[in-house]
Tab-separated table of C-alpha atoms in Angstrom:
chain	number	residue	atom	x	y	z
E	297	ASP	CA	-10.982	-31.344	7.577
E	298	THR	CA	-11.309	-30.906	3.914
E	299	ILE	CA	-10.690	-27.293	4.216
E	300	TYR	CA	-7.525	-27.932	6.135
E	301	ARG	CA	-6.396	-30.404	3.831
E	302	LEU	CA	-6.925	-27.944	1.080
E	303	PHE	CA	-5.155	-25.159	3.021
E	304	PRO	CA	-1.636	-25.859	1.893
E	305	ILE	CA	-2.857	-26.081	-1.702
E	306	ILE	CA	-4.352	-22.434	-1.205
E	307	VAL	CA	-0.806	-21.198	0.132
E	308	GLY	CA	1.031	-22.386	-2.415
E	309	ALA	CA	-1.305	-21.253	-5.230
E	310	SER	CA	-0.979	-17.864	-3.534
E	311	ALA	CA	2.485	-17.818	-3.350
E	312	GLY	CA	2.527	-19.085	-6.788
E	313	ALA	CA	0.671	-16.347	-8.146
E	314	VAL	CA	2.698	-13.679	-6.347
E	315	LEU	CA	5.841	-15.072	-7.712
E	316	LEU	CA	4.518	-15.237	-11.175
E	317	ILE	CA	2.755	-11.497	-10.906
E	318	VAL	CA	5.553	-9.942	-9.281
E	319	GLY	CA	8.435	-11.701	-11.394
E	320	ILE	CA	6.619	-10.675	-14.602
E	321	ALA	CA	6.066	-6.991	-13.531
E	322	PHE	CA	9.577	-6.271	-12.136
E	323	ARG	CA	11.469	-8.881	-14.421
E	324	SER	CA	13.391	-10.197	-11.544
E	325	VAL	CA	13.970	-13.184	-9.653
E	326	LEU	CA	14.721	-11.860	-6.402
E	327	ILE	CA	11.972	-9.309	-5.904
E	328	PRO	CA	9.237	-11.800	-6.097
E	329	ILE	CA	10.872	-14.350	-3.784
E	330	ARG	CA	11.560	-11.479	-1.268
E	331	SER	CA	7.751	-10.442	-1.729
E	332	VAL	CA	6.881	-14.089	-0.693
E	333	ILE	CA	9.065	-14.096	2.355
E	334	SER	CA	7.687	-10.676	3.658
E	335	ILE	CA	4.223	-11.614	3.047
E	336	ALA	CA	4.906	-14.978	4.932
E	337	ALA	CA	6.459	-12.969	7.894
E	338	THR	CA	2.995	-11.003	8.138
E	339	GLU	CA	1.057	-14.316	7.890
E	340	LEU	CA	3.394	-15.919	10.699
E	341	PHE	CA	2.951	-12.912	12.733
E	342	ILE	CA	-0.657	-12.764	12.906
E	343	PHE	CA	-1.268	-16.754	13.228
E	344	GLY	CA	1.008	-16.936	16.310
E	345	LEU	CA	-0.543	-14.045	17.857
E	346	SER	CA	-4.160	-15.621	17.163
E	347	VAL	CA	-2.900	-18.679	19.221
E	348	LEU	CA	-1.456	-16.373	22.097
E	349	VAL	CA	-4.691	-14.658	22.499
E	350	PHE	CA	-7.468	-16.954	21.618
E	351	ARG	CA	-6.305	-20.531	21.474
E	352	GLN	CA	-4.159	-21.071	24.871
E	353	GLU	CA	-5.468	-20.597	27.915
E	354	PRO	CA	-5.086	-18.160	29.607
E	355	GLY	CA	-4.799	-15.939	26.631
E	356	ILE	CA	-2.037	-13.271	26.971
E	357	LEU	CA	-4.977	-10.476	26.728
E	358	ASP	CA	-6.995	-11.974	29.328
E	359	TRP	CA	-5.880	-9.446	31.860
E	360	MET	CA	-7.617	-6.857	30.280
E	361	GLY	CA	-11.104	-8.464	31.334
E	362	TRP	CA	-12.432	-7.656	27.808
E	363	SER	CA	-14.826	-10.596	26.620
E	364	ASN	CA	-13.982	-9.674	22.889
E	365	LEU	CA	-10.299	-10.433	23.415
E	366	HIS	CA	-10.698	-13.125	25.732
E	367	SER	CA	-9.399	-16.778	25.105
E	368	GLU	CA	-11.839	-19.219	24.249
E	369	GLY	CA	-9.395	-22.216	24.007
E	370	GLY	CA	-10.195	-22.554	20.264
E	371	ILE	CA	-10.504	-20.737	16.836
E	372	SER	CA	-12.991	-20.953	14.268
E	373	TRP	CA	-11.715	-22.711	11.113
E	374	LEU	CA	-13.119	-19.770	8.869
E	375	THR	CA	-11.211	-17.144	10.234
E	376	PRO	CA	-7.799	-18.145	9.373
E	377	ILE	CA	-8.644	-18.945	5.843
E	378	VAL	CA	-10.517	-15.544	5.260
E	379	ALA	CA	-7.571	-13.670	7.254
E	380	PHE	CA	-4.927	-15.291	5.071
E	381	SER	CA	-6.534	-14.450	1.717
E	382	VAL	CA	-7.164	-10.782	2.729
E	383	VAL	CA	-3.748	-10.240	4.106
E	384	VAL	CA	-2.034	-11.525	1.292
E	385	GLY	CA	-3.882	-8.882	-1.051
E	386	ILE	CA	-3.118	-5.898	1.382
E	387	ALA	CA	0.717	-6.707	2.116
E	388	LEU	CA	1.092	-7.200	-1.638
E	389	ASP	CA	-0.362	-3.881	-2.763
E	390	TYR	CA	1.776	-2.362	-0.148
E	391	ASP	CA	4.941	-4.253	-1.464
E	392	ILE	CA	4.189	-3.341	-4.972
E	393	PHE	CA	3.260	0.018	-4.366
E	394	LEU	CA	6.803	0.674	-2.559
E	395	VAL	CA	8.877	-1.183	-4.970
E	396	THR	CA	7.301	0.490	-8.033
E	397	ARG	CA	8.605	3.805	-6.328
E	398	ILE	CA	11.945	2.435	-5.619
E	399	VAL	CA	12.065	1.591	-9.544
E	400	GLU	CA	10.801	5.018	-10.429
E	401	PHE	CA	13.751	6.875	-8.798
E	402	ILE	CA	16.151	4.320	-10.284
E	403	GLN	CA	14.805	4.904	-13.990
E	404	GLU	CA	13.783	8.790	-13.712
E	405	ASP	CA	16.563	9.957	-11.436
E	406	GLY	CA	19.435	7.560	-12.000
E	407	MET	CA	19.797	6.680	-8.436
E	408	SER	CA	21.677	3.752	-7.105
E	409	THR	CA	19.540	1.092	-5.777
E	410	LYS	CA	20.303	2.089	-2.064
E	411	GLU	CA	19.700	5.807	-2.698
E	412	ALA	CA	16.282	4.503	-4.377
E	413	ILE	CA	15.364	2.662	-1.569
E	414	LEU	CA	15.855	5.354	0.749
E	415	HIS	CA	14.178	8.185	-1.409
E	416	GLY	CA	11.388	5.360	-1.899
E	417	LEU	CA	10.669	4.624	1.473
E	418	CYS	CA	10.684	8.453	2.592
E	419	SER	CA	8.089	9.185	-0.456
E	420	THR	CA	5.799	6.241	0.271
E	421	GLY	CA	6.151	5.825	4.029
E	422	SER	CA	3.439	8.670	4.964
E	423	ILE	CA	0.827	7.182	2.509
E	424	ILE	CA	1.258	3.684	3.687
E	425	THR	CA	1.392	4.496	7.101
E	426	ALA	CA	-1.877	6.575	6.780
E	427	ALA	CA	-3.719	4.010	4.738
E	428	GLY	CA	-2.559	1.149	7.002
E	429	LEU	CA	-3.808	3.333	10.111
E	430	VAL	CA	-7.368	3.982	8.217
E	431	MET	CA	-7.738	0.294	7.447
E	432	ALA	CA	-6.535	-0.577	11.274
E	433	LEU	CA	-9.574	1.755	12.520
E	434	ALA	CA	-11.939	-0.006	9.733
E	435	PHE	CA	-10.942	-3.367	10.975
E	436	PHE	CA	-10.961	-2.628	14.464
E	437	GLY	CA	-15.042	-2.084	14.141
E	438	MET	CA	-15.070	-5.835	14.064
E	439	ILE	CA	-13.591	-6.316	17.123
E	440	LEU	CA	-16.213	-4.183	19.081
E	441	SER	CA	-18.997	-6.488	17.344
E	442	SER	CA	-20.717	-8.851	19.732
E	443	ILE	CA	-20.055	-11.656	17.330
E	444	PRO	CA	-17.025	-13.694	18.503
E	445	ILE	CA	-15.975	-14.987	14.763
E	446	LEU	CA	-15.919	-11.155	13.874
E	447	ASN	CA	-13.573	-10.422	17.019
E	448	VAL	CA	-11.180	-12.971	16.107
E	449	LEU	CA	-11.279	-12.090	12.266
E	450	GLY	CA	-10.807	-8.304	13.349
E	451	MET	CA	-7.953	-8.957	15.102
E	452	TYR	CA	-6.262	-10.837	12.475
E	453	LEU	CA	-6.458	-8.085	10.086
E	454	VAL	CA	-5.705	-4.942	12.636
E	455	SER	CA	-2.474	-6.853	13.914
E	456	ALA	CA	-1.558	-7.669	10.118
E	457	VAL	CA	-2.188	-4.012	9.052
E	458	LEU	CA	-0.341	-2.774	11.967
E	459	PHE	CA	2.628	-5.217	11.728
E	460	ASP	CA	2.931	-4.888	7.969
E	461	THR	CA	2.799	-1.210	7.978
E	462	PHE	CA	5.224	-0.527	10.627
E	463	ILE	CA	7.598	-3.446	10.862
E	464	VAL	CA	7.538	-5.132	7.203
E	465	ARG	CA	7.406	-2.420	5.151
E	466	THR	CA	9.346	0.193	6.748
E	467	LEU	CA	11.961	-1.853	8.235
E	468	ILE	CA	12.391	-5.545	7.184
E	469	VAL	CA	11.935	-4.899	3.141
E	470	PRO	CA	14.160	-1.793	2.993
E	471	THR	CA	16.990	-3.588	5.007
E	472	PHE	CA	16.627	-6.757	3.255
E	473	MET	CA	16.721	-4.843	-0.534
E	474	SER	CA	19.514	-2.600	0.546
E	475	MET	CA	21.525	-5.648	1.649
E	476	LEU	CA	20.735	-7.405	-1.846
E	477	GLY	CA	21.693	-3.829	-3.751
E	478	GLU	CA	21.958	-4.366	-7.480
E	479	ALA	CA	21.284	-8.175	-7.145
E	480	ASN	CA	17.514	-7.112	-6.597
E	481	TRP	CA	16.850	-6.727	-10.214
E	482	TRP	CA	18.661	-9.903	-11.403
E	483	PRO	CA	18.475	-10.726	-14.212
E	484	ILE	CA	17.503	-7.504	-15.944
E	485	ASN	CA	18.478	-4.126	-14.312
E	486	PRO	CA	15.609	-1.621	-14.383
E	487	ARG	CA	18.165	0.789	-16.144
E	488	ALA	CA	18.741	-1.580	-18.895
E	489	THR	CA	15.567	-1.635	-20.854
E	490	ASP	CA	12.719	0.059	-22.139
E	491	LYS	CA	10.558	-2.921	-21.793
E	492	TYR	CA	11.319	-2.716	-17.830
E	493	ARG	CA	9.589	0.454	-17.898
E	494	GLU	CA	6.612	-0.656	-19.989
E	495	SER	CA	5.962	-3.482	-17.612
E	496	THR	CA	6.069	-1.042	-14.606
E	497	ASP	CA	3.804	1.230	-16.433
E	498	LEU	CA	1.429	-1.244	-16.857
E	499	LEU	CA	1.442	-2.631	-13.449
E	500	LYS	CA	0.624	0.956	-11.913
E	501	GLU	CA	-2.233	1.231	-14.427
E	502	THR	CA	-3.449	-1.818	-13.484
E	503	ILE	CA	-3.504	-1.227	-9.929
E	504	ALA	CA	-4.907	2.208	-10.469
E	505	GLU	CA	-7.910	0.826	-11.998
């Protein structure tokens, strides 16, 4: 009960941290808000899926006859907490990687925002997809475990990585950013200042380390 009472605080603190870090890095108001929304989409998907698979009876995967993904009528309190934190980290990493590449095309090649989004998606798509597949395979090992709590956690992480890789980063984020256009960078456009370049370079160095 204590953990669940504190969980909204954890969610709020995570959202605040994302807003602060991404806002400072990209000197934008809308980019961090969009980041929080896209991460929330992935979180909502995996939590909803976990209810359908493990909590409701019968679960939507019970027809497979595989005990590792069979509904037990409930979910351990630990798995949503752990999954939430891990998924925030993974989704934020993919998001920053994509947006940083978009900014590079704007600054270095003078592209418009929509052109940069298209080129950024093409240049990072294969890398993000490969990384997502590798992580999904690694997390799938948890589903093969004989420990029920690891089965649930593995399902959380596998579904999160695949959904974020193939739906959020490749469809939702580029579409949303294209609709916003130049408004993505309000109040400071990447073309307008060298300080913007310094902040994104620092962010890239931090990620590399």
